[in-house]
Coordinates of C-alpha atoms in Angstrom, one line a residue:
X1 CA 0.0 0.0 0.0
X2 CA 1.7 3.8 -0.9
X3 CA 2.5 5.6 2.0
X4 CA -0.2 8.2 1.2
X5 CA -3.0 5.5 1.5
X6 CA -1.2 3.4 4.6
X7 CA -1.1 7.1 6.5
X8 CA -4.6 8.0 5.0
X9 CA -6.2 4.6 7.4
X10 CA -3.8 5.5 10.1
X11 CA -5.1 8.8 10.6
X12 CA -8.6 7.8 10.3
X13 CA -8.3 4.0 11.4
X14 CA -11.5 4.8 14.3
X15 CA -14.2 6.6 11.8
X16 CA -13.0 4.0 9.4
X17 CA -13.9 1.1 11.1
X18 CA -17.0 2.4 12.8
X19 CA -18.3 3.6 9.5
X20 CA -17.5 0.0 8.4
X21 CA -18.4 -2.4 11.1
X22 CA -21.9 -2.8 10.7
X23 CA -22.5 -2.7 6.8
X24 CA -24.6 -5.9 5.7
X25 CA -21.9 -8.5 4.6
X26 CA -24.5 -11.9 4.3
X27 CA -24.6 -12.0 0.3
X28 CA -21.1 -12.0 0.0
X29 CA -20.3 -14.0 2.1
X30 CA -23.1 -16.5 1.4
X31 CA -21.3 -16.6 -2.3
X32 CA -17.7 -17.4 -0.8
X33 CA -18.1 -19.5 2.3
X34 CA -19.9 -22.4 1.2
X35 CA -17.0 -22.9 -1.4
X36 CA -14.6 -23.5 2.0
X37 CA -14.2 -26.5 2.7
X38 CA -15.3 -26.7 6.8
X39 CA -13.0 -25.8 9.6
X40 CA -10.8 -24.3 6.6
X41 CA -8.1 -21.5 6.8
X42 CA -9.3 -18.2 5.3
X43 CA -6.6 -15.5 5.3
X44 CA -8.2 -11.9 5.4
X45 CA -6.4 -10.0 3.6
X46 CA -6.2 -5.9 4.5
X47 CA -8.7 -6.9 7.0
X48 CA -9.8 -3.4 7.7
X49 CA -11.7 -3.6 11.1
X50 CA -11.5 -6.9 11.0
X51 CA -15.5 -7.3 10.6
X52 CA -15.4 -10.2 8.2
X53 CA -12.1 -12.3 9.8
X54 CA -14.6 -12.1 13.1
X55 CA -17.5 -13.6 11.0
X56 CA -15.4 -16.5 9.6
X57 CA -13.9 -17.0 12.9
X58 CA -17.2 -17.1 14.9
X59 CA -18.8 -19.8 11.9
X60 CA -15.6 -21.9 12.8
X61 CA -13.1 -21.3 10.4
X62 CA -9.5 -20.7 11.0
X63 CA -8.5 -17.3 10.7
X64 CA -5.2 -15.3 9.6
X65 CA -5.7 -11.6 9.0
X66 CA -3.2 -8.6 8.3
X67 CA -3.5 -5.4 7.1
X68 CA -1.1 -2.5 5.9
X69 CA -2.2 -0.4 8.5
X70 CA -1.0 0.0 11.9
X71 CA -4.0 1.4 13.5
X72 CA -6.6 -0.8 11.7
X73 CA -4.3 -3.6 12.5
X74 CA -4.2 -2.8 16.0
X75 CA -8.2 -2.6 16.0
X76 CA -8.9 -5.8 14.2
X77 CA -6.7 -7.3 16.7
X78 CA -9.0 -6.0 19.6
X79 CA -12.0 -7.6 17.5
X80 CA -10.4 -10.6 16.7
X81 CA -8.8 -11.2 20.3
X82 CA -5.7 -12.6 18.1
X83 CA -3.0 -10.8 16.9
X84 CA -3.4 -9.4 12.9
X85 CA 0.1 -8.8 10.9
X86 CA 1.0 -5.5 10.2
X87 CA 1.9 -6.4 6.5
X88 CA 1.4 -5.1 2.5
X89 CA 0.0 -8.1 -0.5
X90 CA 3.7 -7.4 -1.6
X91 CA 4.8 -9.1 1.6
X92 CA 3.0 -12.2 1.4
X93 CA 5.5 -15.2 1.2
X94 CA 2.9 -17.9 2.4
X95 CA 2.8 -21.0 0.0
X96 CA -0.2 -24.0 0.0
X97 CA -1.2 -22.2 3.1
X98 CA -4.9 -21.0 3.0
X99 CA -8.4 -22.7 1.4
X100 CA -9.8 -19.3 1.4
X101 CA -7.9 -15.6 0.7
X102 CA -10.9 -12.9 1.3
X103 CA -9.8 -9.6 -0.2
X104 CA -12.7 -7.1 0.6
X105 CA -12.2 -4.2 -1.1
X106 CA -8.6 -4.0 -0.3
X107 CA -6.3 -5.1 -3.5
X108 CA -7.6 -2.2 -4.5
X109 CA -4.9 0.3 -3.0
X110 CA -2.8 -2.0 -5.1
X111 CA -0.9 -0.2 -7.8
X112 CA -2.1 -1.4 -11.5
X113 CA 1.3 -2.7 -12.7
X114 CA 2.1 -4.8 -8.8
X115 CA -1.2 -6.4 -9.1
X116 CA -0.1 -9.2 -11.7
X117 CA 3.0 -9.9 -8.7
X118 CA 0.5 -9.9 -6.3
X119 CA -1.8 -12.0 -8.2
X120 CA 0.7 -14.9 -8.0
X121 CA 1.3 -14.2 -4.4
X122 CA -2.4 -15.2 -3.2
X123 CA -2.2 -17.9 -5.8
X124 CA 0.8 -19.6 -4.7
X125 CA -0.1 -18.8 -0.5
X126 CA -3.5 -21.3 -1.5
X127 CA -3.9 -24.6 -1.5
X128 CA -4.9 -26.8 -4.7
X129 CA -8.9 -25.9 -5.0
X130 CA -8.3 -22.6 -2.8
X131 CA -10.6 -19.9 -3.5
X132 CA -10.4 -16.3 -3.7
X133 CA -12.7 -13.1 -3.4
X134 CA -11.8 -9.9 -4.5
X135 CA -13.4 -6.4 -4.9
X136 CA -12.5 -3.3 -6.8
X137 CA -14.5 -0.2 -6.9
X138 CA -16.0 -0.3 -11.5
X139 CA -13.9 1.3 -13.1
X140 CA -10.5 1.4 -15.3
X141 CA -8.8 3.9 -14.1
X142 CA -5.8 4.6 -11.3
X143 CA -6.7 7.5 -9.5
X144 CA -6.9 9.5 -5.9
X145 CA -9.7 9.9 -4.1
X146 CA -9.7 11.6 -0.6
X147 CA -6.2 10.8 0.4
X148 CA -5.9 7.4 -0.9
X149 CA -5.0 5.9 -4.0
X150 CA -7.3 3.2 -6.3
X151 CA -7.0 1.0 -8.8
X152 CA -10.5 0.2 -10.2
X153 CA -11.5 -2.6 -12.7
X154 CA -14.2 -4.0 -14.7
X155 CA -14.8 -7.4 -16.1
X156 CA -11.8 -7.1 -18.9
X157 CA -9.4 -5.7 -16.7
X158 CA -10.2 -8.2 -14.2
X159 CA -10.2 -11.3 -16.6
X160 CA -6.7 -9.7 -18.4
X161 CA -4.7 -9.7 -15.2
X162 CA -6.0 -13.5 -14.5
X163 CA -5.3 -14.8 -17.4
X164 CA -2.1 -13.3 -18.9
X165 CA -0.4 -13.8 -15.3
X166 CA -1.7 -16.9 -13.2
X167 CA -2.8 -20.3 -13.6
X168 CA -5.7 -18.9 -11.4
X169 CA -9.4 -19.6 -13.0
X170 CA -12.6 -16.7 -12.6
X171 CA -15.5 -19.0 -11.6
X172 CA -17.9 -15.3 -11.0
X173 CA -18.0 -12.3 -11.7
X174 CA -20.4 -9.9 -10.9
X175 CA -21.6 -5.9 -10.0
X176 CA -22.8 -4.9 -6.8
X177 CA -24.1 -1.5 -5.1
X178 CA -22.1 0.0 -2.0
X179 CA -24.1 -1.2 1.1
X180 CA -23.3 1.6 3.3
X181 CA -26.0 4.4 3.5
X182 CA -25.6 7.7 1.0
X183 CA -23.0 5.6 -1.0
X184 CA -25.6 3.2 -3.0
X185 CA -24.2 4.8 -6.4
X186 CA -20.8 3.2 -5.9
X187 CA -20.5 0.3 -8.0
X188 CA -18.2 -2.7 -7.3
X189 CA -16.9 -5.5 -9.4
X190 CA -16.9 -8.8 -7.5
X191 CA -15.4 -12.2 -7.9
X192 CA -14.4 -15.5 -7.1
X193 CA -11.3 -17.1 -8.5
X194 CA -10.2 -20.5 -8.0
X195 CA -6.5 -22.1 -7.9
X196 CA -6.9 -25.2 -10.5
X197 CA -4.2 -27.7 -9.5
X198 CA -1.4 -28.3 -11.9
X199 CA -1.7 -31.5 -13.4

């Protein structure tokens, strides 16, 4: 995450999360967790509050969270009562680690050109059949927005940086609305990717 963003959170790490904490999470996760397998290890990744790592946990899956953060780490640790990883996507080194990576609206503070690096990251740190979510404000631009940097994508972009850099596989794709109040004309591109094993 740029400095500008990680400071942008740091600063604001308290509004952030309370302004985040309560937003109505069910149909996304109805569309990810059921392709877990039970008991599994999700890794949130930029966990944020650490809202959705506390779902997972509390439906009894493993959790691993980190985010970029400090301040928000330091939160989502007080939520999770476990300690989160202060960490960046570019630092991930896990490999065959995780059956879930859950990336709510946070690969988007990725710059354009790291995200195909990143990208094979989360595909080596899960396991054969592992499935990832992602989320990224519609777009196709690279732009700043209130102090932090985004990277927004539609279906093409999406499907160009999954298939030109990973053995990784889309099985969704899909639009949604922003669920917090005053922000229902944000749209967001959603999807579920799954590591095929190498035969």
């Amino acid at each position: 995450m740029a400095s500008i963003t990680a400071d942008y959170y740091n600063n604001n790490a308290q509004s952030f999360s309370d302004s985040t904490i309560n937003v109505d999470m069910s149909a996304l996760y109805n569309a990810f967790l059921p392709l877990i397998k039970t008991h599994g290890h999700i890794l949130d990744a930029g966990c944020g509050s650490g809202r959705d790592a506390l779902y997972f946990k509390q439906q009894g899956f493993t959790v691993s969270a980190f985010d970029a953060s400090e301040a928000l780490a330091s939160i989502a640790s007080e939520h999770l009562n476990q300690v989160v990883a202060v960490n960046t996507f570019q630092q991930i080194t896990a490999q065959n680690q995780y059956d879930g990576i859950w990336c709510c609206a946070s690969l988007l503070h990725v710059p354009k050109d790291e995200l195909p690096q990143v990208f094979l990251k989360l595909q080596n740190a899960l396991k054969p059949n592992g499935v990832l979510y992602v989320s990224f404000k519609y777009g196709t631009q690279e732009r700043v927005h209130n102090g932090r940097e985004f990277t927004d994508l539609n279906e093409d972009g999406l499907t160009a940086l999954i298939t030109h850099h990973t053995e990784l596989k889309i099985l969704k794709q899909w639009q949604s609305v922003d669920q917090r109040p005053e922000r229902e004309s944000e749209v967001w591109l959603n999807a579920l990717i799954k590591a095929v094993p190498v035969l």
